[in-house]
Tab-separated table of C-alpha atoms (C1' of nucleotides) in Angstrom:
chain	number	residue	atom	x	y	z
A	19	MET	CA	268.177	133.877	80.132
A	20	THR	CA	268.657	132.769	76.551
A	21	PRO	CA	269.357	135.602	74.126
A	22	ARG	CA	266.510	136.842	71.961
A	23	VAL	CA	266.451	136.505	68.195
A	24	ILE	CA	265.292	139.819	66.724
A	25	ALA	CA	265.014	140.591	63.023
A	26	HIS	CA	264.730	143.928	61.288
A	27	LEU	CA	263.208	143.725	57.815
A	28	ASP	CA	263.573	146.665	55.450
A	29	MET	CA	262.058	146.694	51.968
A	30	ASP	CA	264.619	147.684	49.312
A	31	ALA	CA	263.991	151.156	47.767
A	32	PHE	CA	260.346	150.434	48.511
A	33	TYR	CA	258.374	153.102	46.605
A	34	ALA	CA	260.665	152.943	43.608
A	35	SER	CA	260.463	149.139	43.536
A	36	VAL	CA	256.655	149.216	43.603
A	37	GLU	CA	256.714	151.629	40.658
A	38	LEU	CA	259.060	149.315	38.749
A	39	LEU	CA	256.546	146.491	39.169
A	40	ARG	CA	254.022	148.664	37.300
A	41	HIS	CA	256.499	150.038	34.792
A	42	PRO	CA	258.966	147.217	34.124
A	43	GLU	CA	260.299	149.092	31.087
A	44	LEU	CA	262.019	151.449	33.554
A	45	ALA	CA	264.236	148.715	35.003
A	46	GLY	CA	267.869	149.750	34.945
A	47	ARG	CA	267.074	153.461	34.528
A	48	PRO	CA	267.540	156.056	37.255
A	49	VAL	CA	264.063	156.738	38.683
A	50	VAL	CA	263.100	159.284	41.312
A	51	ILE	CA	259.814	159.252	43.231
A	52	GLY	CA	258.594	162.560	44.576
A	53	GLY	CA	257.544	166.054	43.636
A	54	GLY	CA	253.963	166.857	42.809
A	55	ARG	CA	251.046	165.322	40.934
A	56	ALA	CA	252.191	166.915	37.701
A	57	HIS	CA	254.492	164.063	36.764
A	58	ARG	CA	252.172	161.234	35.886
A	59	PRO	CA	253.284	159.306	32.858
A	60	VAL	CA	251.315	160.274	29.751
A	61	GLU	CA	249.619	157.250	28.165
A	62	ARG	CA	248.964	157.108	24.455
A	63	VAL	CA	246.887	154.341	22.888
A	64	ASP	CA	247.649	153.435	19.288
A	65	PRO	CA	244.166	153.486	17.630
A	66	ALA	CA	245.169	150.764	15.155
A	67	THR	CA	246.833	148.219	17.430
A	68	GLY	CA	245.505	149.252	20.825
A	69	ALA	CA	249.059	149.207	22.174
A	70	ILE	CA	249.788	151.610	25.039
A	71	THR	CA	252.946	153.663	25.065
A	72	ARG	CA	253.871	155.692	28.123
A	73	THR	CA	255.928	158.830	28.097
A	74	PHE	CA	257.663	159.564	31.384
A	75	ALA	CA	258.652	162.969	32.674
A	76	THR	CA	262.327	163.474	33.440
A	77	LEU	CA	263.905	165.635	36.112
A	78	LYS	CA	265.249	168.083	33.548
A	79	GLY	CA	263.537	171.437	33.910
A	80	TYR	CA	261.809	170.506	37.182
A	81	THR	CA	260.558	173.509	39.105
A	82	GLY	CA	258.853	173.336	42.451
A	83	ARG	CA	259.368	172.653	46.113
A	84	GLY	CA	259.216	168.882	46.137
A	85	VAL	CA	261.786	166.602	47.681
A	86	VAL	CA	262.908	163.143	46.649
A	87	THR	CA	260.986	160.492	48.561
A	88	THR	CA	262.851	157.487	47.151
A	89	ALA	CA	265.305	156.893	44.343
A	90	THR	CA	266.300	153.674	42.583
A	91	TYR	CA	269.821	152.394	43.131
A	92	GLU	CA	270.711	153.675	39.638
A	93	ALA	CA	269.646	157.194	40.663
A	94	ARG	CA	271.464	156.896	43.986
A	95	ALA	CA	274.637	156.108	42.064
A	96	LEU	CA	274.310	159.607	40.556
A	97	GLY	CA	274.241	161.168	44.030
A	98	VAL	CA	270.455	161.456	44.442
A	99	HIS	CA	269.038	160.439	47.818
A	100	SER	CA	265.890	160.693	49.930
A	101	ALA	CA	264.928	164.119	51.308
A	102	MET	CA	267.024	165.914	48.696
A	103	GLY	CA	265.283	168.830	46.974
A	104	MET	CA	264.021	167.868	43.519
A	105	MET	CA	265.748	170.900	42.006
A	106	LYS	CA	269.083	169.678	43.302
A	107	ALA	CA	268.346	166.146	42.108
A	108	ALA	CA	267.546	167.547	38.654
A	109	ALA	CA	270.980	169.136	38.524
A	110	LEU	CA	272.628	165.787	39.397
A	111	ALA	CA	270.470	163.494	37.244
A	112	PRO	CA	268.560	165.472	34.603
A	113	ASP	CA	267.627	162.338	32.643
A	114	ALA	CA	266.223	160.444	35.611
A	115	VAL	CA	262.539	159.549	35.293
A	116	VAL	CA	260.206	161.280	37.777
A	117	LEU	CA	257.101	159.595	39.116
A	118	PRO	CA	254.580	161.038	41.582
A	119	VAL	CA	254.147	159.389	44.978
A	120	ASP	CA	251.247	156.906	45.018
A	121	PHE	CA	250.679	156.075	48.682
A	122	ASP	CA	247.658	153.882	48.033
A	123	ALA	CA	249.753	151.527	45.916
A	124	TYR	CA	252.553	151.426	48.521
A	125	ARG	CA	250.115	150.819	51.368
A	126	HIS	CA	248.641	147.924	49.438
A	127	CYS	CA	252.066	146.322	48.951
A	128	SER	CA	252.899	147.082	52.582
A	129	ARG	CA	249.873	145.120	53.790
A	130	LEU	CA	250.795	142.226	51.519
A	131	PHE	CA	254.373	141.904	52.761
A	132	LYS	CA	253.424	142.277	56.418
A	133	ALA	CA	250.739	139.605	56.099
A	134	ALA	CA	253.261	137.262	54.460
A	135	VAL	CA	255.710	137.750	57.328
A	136	ARG	CA	252.985	137.438	59.955
A	137	ALA	CA	252.021	134.021	58.575
A	138	ILE	CA	255.520	132.799	59.490
A	139	ALA	CA	256.289	134.926	62.550
A	140	PRO	CA	253.379	136.688	64.299
A	141	GLN	CA	255.364	138.931	66.650
A	142	ILE	CA	255.716	141.993	64.437
A	143	GLU	CA	256.364	145.650	65.309
A	144	ASP	CA	255.280	148.114	62.642
A	145	ARG	CA	257.858	150.789	61.908
A	146	GLY	CA	256.129	152.524	59.058
A	147	ILE	CA	255.179	151.523	55.563
A	148	ASP	CA	258.352	149.688	54.557
A	149	GLU	CA	259.952	148.222	57.667
A	150	ILE	CA	259.204	146.025	60.654
A	151	TYR	CA	260.890	144.337	63.584
A	152	ILE	CA	260.158	140.661	64.119
A	153	ASP	CA	260.716	138.739	67.355
A	154	LEU	CA	261.825	135.307	66.136
A	155	THR	CA	262.823	133.981	69.560
A	156	ASP	CA	259.866	131.608	69.959
A	157	VAL	CA	259.601	130.735	66.270
A	158	CYS	CA	263.127	129.388	66.038
A	159	ALA	CA	263.421	127.967	69.571
A	160	PRO	CA	262.922	124.317	68.452
A	161	GLN	CA	265.531	124.509	65.709
A	162	ARG	CA	267.997	126.218	68.016
A	163	ALA	CA	267.406	123.633	70.714
A	164	ALA	CA	267.980	120.827	68.216
A	165	ALA	CA	271.201	122.379	66.924
A	166	GLY	CA	274.355	120.839	68.308
A	167	THR	CA	276.676	123.798	67.823
A	168	THR	CA	276.352	127.591	67.676
A	169	GLY	CA	277.190	127.325	63.981
A	170	GLU	CA	274.228	125.023	63.398
A	171	ALA	CA	271.997	127.331	65.444
A	172	THR	CA	273.044	130.310	63.320
A	173	GLU	CA	272.313	128.339	60.159
A	174	ALA	CA	268.828	127.507	61.441
A	175	VAL	CA	268.143	131.200	62.070
A	176	ARG	CA	269.509	132.098	58.653
A	177	ALA	CA	267.247	129.520	56.979
A	178	LEU	CA	264.222	130.958	58.769
A	179	ALA	CA	265.137	134.480	57.627
A	180	GLN	CA	265.559	133.230	54.067
A	181	SER	CA	262.092	131.687	54.183
A	182	ILE	CA	260.700	135.090	55.250
A	183	LYS	CA	262.492	136.797	52.354
A	184	ASP	CA	261.070	134.192	49.960
A	185	ALA	CA	257.557	134.701	51.346
A	186	VAL	CA	257.843	138.490	50.916
A	187	ARG	CA	259.008	138.057	47.354
A	188	SER	CA	256.233	135.680	46.380
A	189	ALA	CA	253.606	137.912	48.017
A	190	THR	CA	254.796	141.155	46.422
A	191	GLY	CA	257.477	140.470	43.807
A	192	LEU	CA	259.795	142.683	45.850
A	193	SER	CA	263.098	142.130	47.623
A	194	CYS	CA	263.940	143.091	51.170
A	195	SER	CA	266.945	143.081	53.465
A	196	ILE	CA	266.939	141.384	56.839
A	197	GLY	CA	269.253	141.893	59.783
A	198	ILE	CA	269.228	139.495	62.725
A	199	ALA	CA	270.738	140.179	66.136
A	200	PRO	CA	270.034	139.762	69.852
A	201	ASN	CA	268.172	143.114	69.937
A	202	LYS	CA	266.420	145.749	67.814
A	203	LEU	CA	269.307	148.209	67.807
A	204	LEU	CA	271.784	145.748	66.287
A	205	ALA	CA	269.201	144.138	63.991
A	206	LYS	CA	268.449	147.563	62.499
A	207	ILE	CA	272.123	148.245	61.845
A	208	ALA	CA	272.570	144.732	60.451
A	209	SER	CA	269.736	145.026	57.917
A	210	ASP	CA	271.571	147.925	56.316
A	211	LEU	CA	274.939	146.146	56.013
A	212	ASP	CA	274.215	144.149	52.868
A	213	LYS	CA	271.526	146.084	50.956
A	214	PRO	CA	269.773	145.336	48.645
A	215	ASP	CA	268.470	141.780	49.073
A	216	GLY	CA	270.687	141.239	52.118
A	217	LEU	CA	270.619	138.781	54.984
A	218	THR	CA	272.993	139.566	57.820
A	219	VAL	CA	273.236	137.762	61.152
A	220	ILE	CA	275.101	139.575	63.929
A	221	GLY	CA	276.128	137.413	66.862
A	222	ASP	CA	277.842	138.049	70.160
A	223	GLY	CA	281.347	138.027	68.712
A	224	ASP	CA	280.580	140.400	65.845
A	225	LEU	CA	280.239	143.681	67.728
A	226	GLU	CA	283.853	144.828	67.610
A	227	ARG	CA	284.594	143.575	64.111
A	228	ARG	CA	281.412	144.571	62.275
A	229	ILE	CA	279.688	147.311	64.303
A	230	TRP	CA	282.444	149.378	65.890
A	231	PRO	CA	284.000	150.531	62.587
A	232	LEU	CA	280.679	152.077	61.485
A	233	PRO	CA	279.942	155.825	61.877
A	234	ALA	CA	278.104	156.725	65.103
A	235	ARG	CA	275.320	158.147	62.900
A	236	ARG	CA	274.298	154.590	61.999
A	237	ILE	CA	272.834	154.135	65.482
A	238	ASN	CA	269.077	154.676	65.184
A	239	GLY	CA	268.496	157.764	67.323
A	240	ILE	CA	271.789	159.521	66.645
A	241	GLY	CA	270.873	162.125	64.048
A	242	PRO	CA	272.770	164.979	62.397
A	243	LYS	CA	272.841	167.164	65.528
A	244	SER	CA	274.128	164.494	67.892
A	245	ALA	CA	276.632	163.259	65.319
A	246	ALA	CA	278.000	166.786	64.930
A	247	ARG	CA	278.356	167.205	68.697
A	248	LEU	CA	280.115	163.842	68.925
A	249	ALA	CA	282.451	164.862	66.100
A	250	GLU	CA	283.420	167.925	68.147
A	251	MET	CA	284.570	165.446	70.814
A	252	GLN	CA	286.582	163.533	68.186
A	253	ILE	CA	284.070	160.705	68.331
A	254	HIS	CA	283.210	159.473	64.853
A	255	SER	CA	282.780	155.704	64.935
A	256	ILE	CA	280.582	153.538	67.121
A	257	GLY	CA	283.785	152.026	68.549
A	258	GLU	CA	285.059	155.460	69.577
A	259	LEU	CA	281.687	156.105	71.204
A	260	ALA	CA	281.950	152.793	73.099
A	261	HIS	CA	285.379	153.764	74.405
A	262	ALA	CA	284.342	157.277	75.389
A	263	ASP	CA	284.068	158.025	79.099
A	264	ARG	CA	280.462	157.475	80.188
A	265	ASP	CA	280.591	160.406	82.609
A	266	VAL	CA	281.883	162.727	79.894
A	267	LEU	CA	278.986	161.698	77.638
A	268	VAL	CA	276.542	162.287	80.488
A	269	ALA	CA	278.069	165.714	81.161
A	270	ARG	CA	277.726	166.648	77.487
A	271	PHE	CA	274.344	165.098	76.596
A	272	GLY	CA	272.540	164.735	79.926
A	273	ARG	CA	271.931	161.620	82.000
A	274	ALA	CA	269.362	159.880	79.830
A	275	GLN	CA	270.878	160.504	76.409
A	276	GLY	CA	274.495	160.082	77.502
A	277	GLU	CA	273.899	156.715	79.098
A	278	TRP	CA	271.690	155.563	76.245
A	279	MET	CA	274.367	156.425	73.675
A	280	HIS	CA	277.086	154.623	75.567
A	281	ASP	CA	274.928	151.509	76.006
A	282	ALA	CA	273.982	151.585	72.324
A	283	ALA	CA	277.618	151.694	71.259
A	284	HIS	CA	278.177	148.556	73.352
A	285	GLY	CA	275.278	146.873	71.568
A	286	ARG	CA	273.050	146.908	74.659
A	287	ASP	CA	269.330	147.355	74.037
A	288	ALA	CA	266.545	145.703	76.039
A	289	ARG	CA	263.542	147.231	74.215
A	290	ALA	CA	260.799	144.737	73.464
A	291	VAL	CA	259.226	144.192	70.053
A	292	VAL	CA	255.925	146.065	70.521
A	293	THR	CA	253.154	144.388	68.548
A	294	HIS	CA	250.405	146.901	69.259
A	295	SER	CA	250.326	150.657	69.799
A	296	GLU	CA	247.740	153.419	69.671
A	297	PRO	CA	248.273	156.633	67.713
A	298	ARG	CA	249.106	159.738	69.781
A	299	SER	CA	248.242	162.402	67.213
A	300	ILE	CA	246.843	162.911	63.738
A	301	SER	CA	247.830	165.856	61.578
A	302	ARG	CA	247.691	167.419	58.130
A	303	GLU	CA	250.051	170.015	56.775
A	304	THR	CA	250.844	171.594	53.449
A	305	THR	CA	253.648	173.601	51.934
A	306	PHE	CA	252.375	176.238	49.510
A	307	GLU	CA	253.617	176.521	45.958
A	308	ARG	CA	254.631	180.074	46.806
A	309	ASP	CA	254.882	181.817	50.158
A	310	LEU	CA	251.627	183.452	51.191
A	311	SER	CA	250.937	186.726	52.958
A	312	ALA	CA	248.430	186.704	55.807
A	313	THR	CA	246.912	189.953	54.596
A	314	ARG	CA	247.074	189.720	50.815
A	315	ASP	CA	246.332	185.976	50.550
A	316	ARG	CA	243.813	185.938	53.360
A	317	ASP	CA	241.090	184.125	51.417
A	318	ALA	CA	243.402	181.460	50.025
A	319	LEU	CA	244.898	180.861	53.474
A	320	SER	CA	241.466	180.629	55.026
A	321	ARG	CA	240.352	178.035	52.455
A	322	ILE	CA	243.520	175.992	52.947
A	323	PHE	CA	243.163	176.197	56.732
A	324	THR	CA	239.557	174.961	56.589
A	325	GLY	CA	240.648	172.186	54.229
A	326	LEU	CA	243.319	171.031	56.692
A	327	CYS	CA	240.807	170.990	59.562
A	328	ASP	CA	238.342	169.013	57.422
A	329	GLY	CA	241.124	166.598	56.474
A	330	VAL	CA	242.145	165.969	60.075
A	331	SER	CA	238.485	165.501	61.012
A	332	ASP	CA	238.049	162.952	58.193
A	333	ASP	CA	241.168	161.084	59.309
A	334	LEU	CA	239.965	161.003	62.923
A	335	ARG	CA	236.565	159.611	61.910
A	336	ARG	CA	238.025	157.086	59.511
A	337	LYS	CA	240.471	155.789	62.123
A	338	GLY	CA	238.006	156.049	65.003
A	339	TYR	CA	239.701	158.576	67.301
A	340	ALA	CA	238.905	161.878	68.958
A	341	GLY	CA	241.355	164.275	70.572
A	342	ARG	CA	241.455	167.143	73.070
A	343	THR	CA	244.648	168.963	72.129
A	344	ILE	CA	244.247	170.996	68.955
A	345	GLY	CA	247.301	172.661	67.488
A	346	VAL	CA	248.601	174.582	64.514
A	347	LYS	CA	252.028	174.643	62.927
A	348	LEU	CA	253.303	177.435	60.799
A	349	ARG	CA	256.538	177.821	58.897
A	350	TYR	CA	257.689	181.266	57.776
A	351	ASP	CA	259.517	181.975	54.521
A	352	ASN	CA	262.786	181.955	56.520
A	353	PHE	CA	262.015	178.363	57.580
A	354	VAL	CA	261.492	179.238	61.228
A	355	THR	CA	258.717	176.993	62.533
A	356	VAL	CA	256.314	177.837	65.350
A	357	THR	CA	253.547	175.809	66.975
A	358	ARG	CA	250.670	176.704	69.243
A	359	ASP	CA	248.217	174.311	70.823
A	360	ARG	CA	245.257	174.392	73.119
A	361	THR	CA	243.545	171.674	75.119
A	362	ILE	CA	239.769	171.770	75.072
A	363	ALA	CA	237.359	170.299	77.623
A	364	ALA	CA	236.270	167.185	75.733
A	365	PRO	CA	237.791	165.138	72.906
A	366	THR	CA	236.425	165.941	69.463
A	367	GLN	CA	236.565	164.788	65.873
A	368	ASP	CA	234.295	167.565	64.608
A	369	ALA	CA	235.740	169.742	61.834
A	370	ALA	CA	234.080	172.971	63.026
A	371	THR	CA	235.250	172.439	66.625
A	372	ILE	CA	238.771	171.735	65.414
A	373	ARG	CA	238.680	174.781	63.173
A	374	ARG	CA	237.520	177.008	66.049
A	375	ALA	CA	240.237	175.814	68.453
A	376	ALA	CA	242.935	175.888	65.755
A	377	GLY	CA	241.801	179.390	64.789
A	378	SER	CA	242.295	180.571	68.359
A	379	CYS	CA	245.823	179.104	68.241
A	380	LEU	CA	246.562	180.995	65.015
A	381	LYS	CA	245.546	184.256	66.716
A	382	ARG	CA	248.505	183.837	69.062
A	383	ILE	CA	251.046	183.786	66.224
A	384	ALA	CA	252.609	186.825	64.602
A	385	LEU	CA	251.709	186.883	60.898
A	386	GLU	CA	253.865	189.678	59.556
A	387	ARG	CA	256.235	187.418	57.641
A	388	ARG	CA	255.219	185.448	54.585
A	389	ILE	CA	254.113	181.911	55.321
A	390	ARG	CA	255.475	178.794	53.676
A	391	LEU	CA	253.639	176.006	55.484
A	392	LEU	CA	250.485	175.594	57.508
A	393	GLY	CA	249.497	172.524	59.522
A	394	VAL	CA	246.741	171.374	61.879
A	395	ARG	CA	247.171	168.689	64.506
A	396	VAL	CA	244.940	166.866	66.988
A	397	GLY	CA	246.628	165.094	69.893
A	398	GLY	CA	245.608	163.566	73.198
A	399	LEU	CA	243.714	160.918	71.248
A	400	ILE	CA	241.318	158.389	72.700
A	401	PRO	CA	239.156	155.899	70.799
A	402	ALA	CA	236.029	157.663	69.591
A	403	ASP	CA	233.762	155.133	71.315
A	404	ALA	CA	235.334	156.062	74.676
A	405	VAL	CA	234.443	159.745	74.425
A	406	ALA	CA	231.167	159.300	76.341
A	407	ASN	CA	233.065	157.692	79.224
A	408	PHE	CA	235.671	160.444	79.114
A	409	VAL	CA	232.995	163.088	79.578
A	410	SER	CA	231.258	161.319	82.464
A	411	GLU	CA	234.522	160.575	84.275
A	412	THR	CA	235.929	164.066	84.065
A	413	THR	CA	232.828	166.185	84.468
A	414	PRO	CA	232.318	167.061	88.137
A	415	MET	CA	229.381	165.243	89.685
A	416	PRO	CA	226.397	167.451	90.551
A	417	VAL	CA	226.929	168.894	93.981
A	418	THR	CA	224.618	167.284	96.478
A	419	PRO	CA	224.624	168.011	100.196
A	420	SER	CA	227.187	165.731	101.810
A	421	LEU	CA	227.764	164.747	105.372
A	422	PHE	CA	230.519	167.342	105.445
A	423	ASP	CA	228.128	170.084	104.330
A	424	THR	CA	225.706	169.083	106.999
A	425	VAL	CA	228.410	169.147	109.623
A	426	ALA	CA	229.738	172.428	108.270
A	427	GLY	CA	226.245	173.808	108.382
A	428	THR	CA	226.079	173.192	112.113
A	429	ASN	CA	228.746	175.776	112.788
A	430	LEU	CA	231.431	173.341	113.800
B	6	DT	C1'	268.900	174.661	43.593
B	7	DC	C1'	266.897	176.160	49.285
B	8	DT	C1'	264.915	172.226	52.242
B	9	DG	C1'	257.644	167.245	51.975
B	10	DG	C1'	254.408	165.139	55.075
B	11	DG	C1'	253.265	162.136	58.738
B	12	DG	C1'	254.614	160.751	62.960
B	13	DT	C1'	257.135	159.761	68.061
B	14	DC	C1'	259.479	161.001	72.166
B	15	DC	C1'	261.970	164.147	75.243
B	16	DT	C1'	262.820	168.428	77.845
B	17	DA	C1'	261.731	172.206	80.577
B	18	DG	C1'	259.132	175.747	82.905
B	19	DG	C1'	254.891	177.180	85.018
B	20	DA	C1'	250.346	176.201	86.977
B	21	DC	C1'	248.023	173.840	90.240
B	22	DC	C1'	247.127	170.559	93.816
B	23	DC	C1'	247.888	167.989	98.030
C	26	DT	C1'	255.183	184.576	108.504
C	27	DC	C1'	261.182	183.076	103.816
C	28	DT	C1'	259.865	180.143	100.391
C	29	DG	C1'	259.298	171.796	101.483
C	30	DG	C1'	258.343	168.642	98.103
C	31	DG	C1'	256.127	165.555	95.015
C	32	DG	C1'	252.854	164.633	91.193
C	33	DT	C1'	250.350	165.834	87.061
C	34	DC	C1'	248.843	168.671	83.359
C	35	DC	C1'	249.697	172.070	79.857
C	36	DT	C1'	252.495	174.327	76.386
C	37	DA	C1'	256.515	175.183	73.030
C	38	DG	C1'	260.271	173.641	70.881
C	39	DG	C1'	263.533	170.352	69.194
C	40	DA	C1'	265.666	165.949	67.667
C	41	DC	C1'	264.781	162.197	65.175
C	42	DC	C1'	262.609	158.627	62.122
C	43	DC	C1'	260.242	156.730	57.833
DNA sequence: TCTGGGGTCCTAGGACCC
DNA sequence: TCTGGGGTCCTAGGACCC
């Protein structure tokens, strides 16, 4: 079997880069995207000339519970990174410009770049708003077949990747980084090796030299908890993980995770590029500006709760799904998070039905502590147009006398 | 200066059924 | 009445990702 050619494409500092397209005067400055709606630039029009000047908010004096969603490379150089609290970011980079998140604009750019890639290579797996996997195996098969040497074959793949980068840039004005490898795991690691505007091809011989020195955390699926447990075993790099005893890993992490980790460290990954998938759940949640008390802030909580249920219902209708498993999520002021869910008889997208089921879930949660976050979720989704079938297939048929009943009725 | 919002997948125990 | 065994669904929590 010939090896696959898998690419991972990651847009560079995506949200921040989209904002820079709109506000080119910010180029070169540290910019942070995140926080609340309060940080829109203020526009002033000169009545004489009609010229627009924008005043941008800076991080200095930021108060609130927002986190950094994305930061430009200039802001990252100051120690700011994604998921950091805005208050902490303000301490590190008080003069950085703050912009609110504008998902509609990012989604628009996301559609543009994906369409540009799809025109060249149709086998695309969506991994969120700013990244995709691409199966290039078929697309570059002719060039690879025509190549005389492995070096020429690699160059053909590299040229194809460059043409994808060019297409993304002309469609959006934005740069991206591409990693190419025989599988998704290595392609993902590779795309991060030369950011921004990178193009990295990882071949069979590159595992030990280029992958093994990297921290184990760089493997997609090894997060902070697993990395900490590995560190306790004196395993820090991917190479050390590869050389660890498989049975020891299985004993420590369980069969599935232990074996997966060991395979990953050896660069083994057979997962296909999945071009279509259905959503499993749809949810809305919100963190309050201040922690709320179930008794004293009852009315506010009730309004917010109804709003979340309405929002989920809207999302379900807009996307064409209905679900049977309704759940709530609640985070206390001490950050402890609890969930409750309940499966109802038939899938729904109705706000009142969701609210009723979610309300019954809430009744099973202790509400003595102050509450920081409230969320509503609908899972067990099926396409809305299949709900009628669902009901007829799962509702018991009317009981009619059967042969068995007749036989039973004759005292056998 | 405490930590967003939207997701996926896995685990594990109990219920329930055959 | 000493308790097999497999399959599926439901629920809660947790790790992880973008």
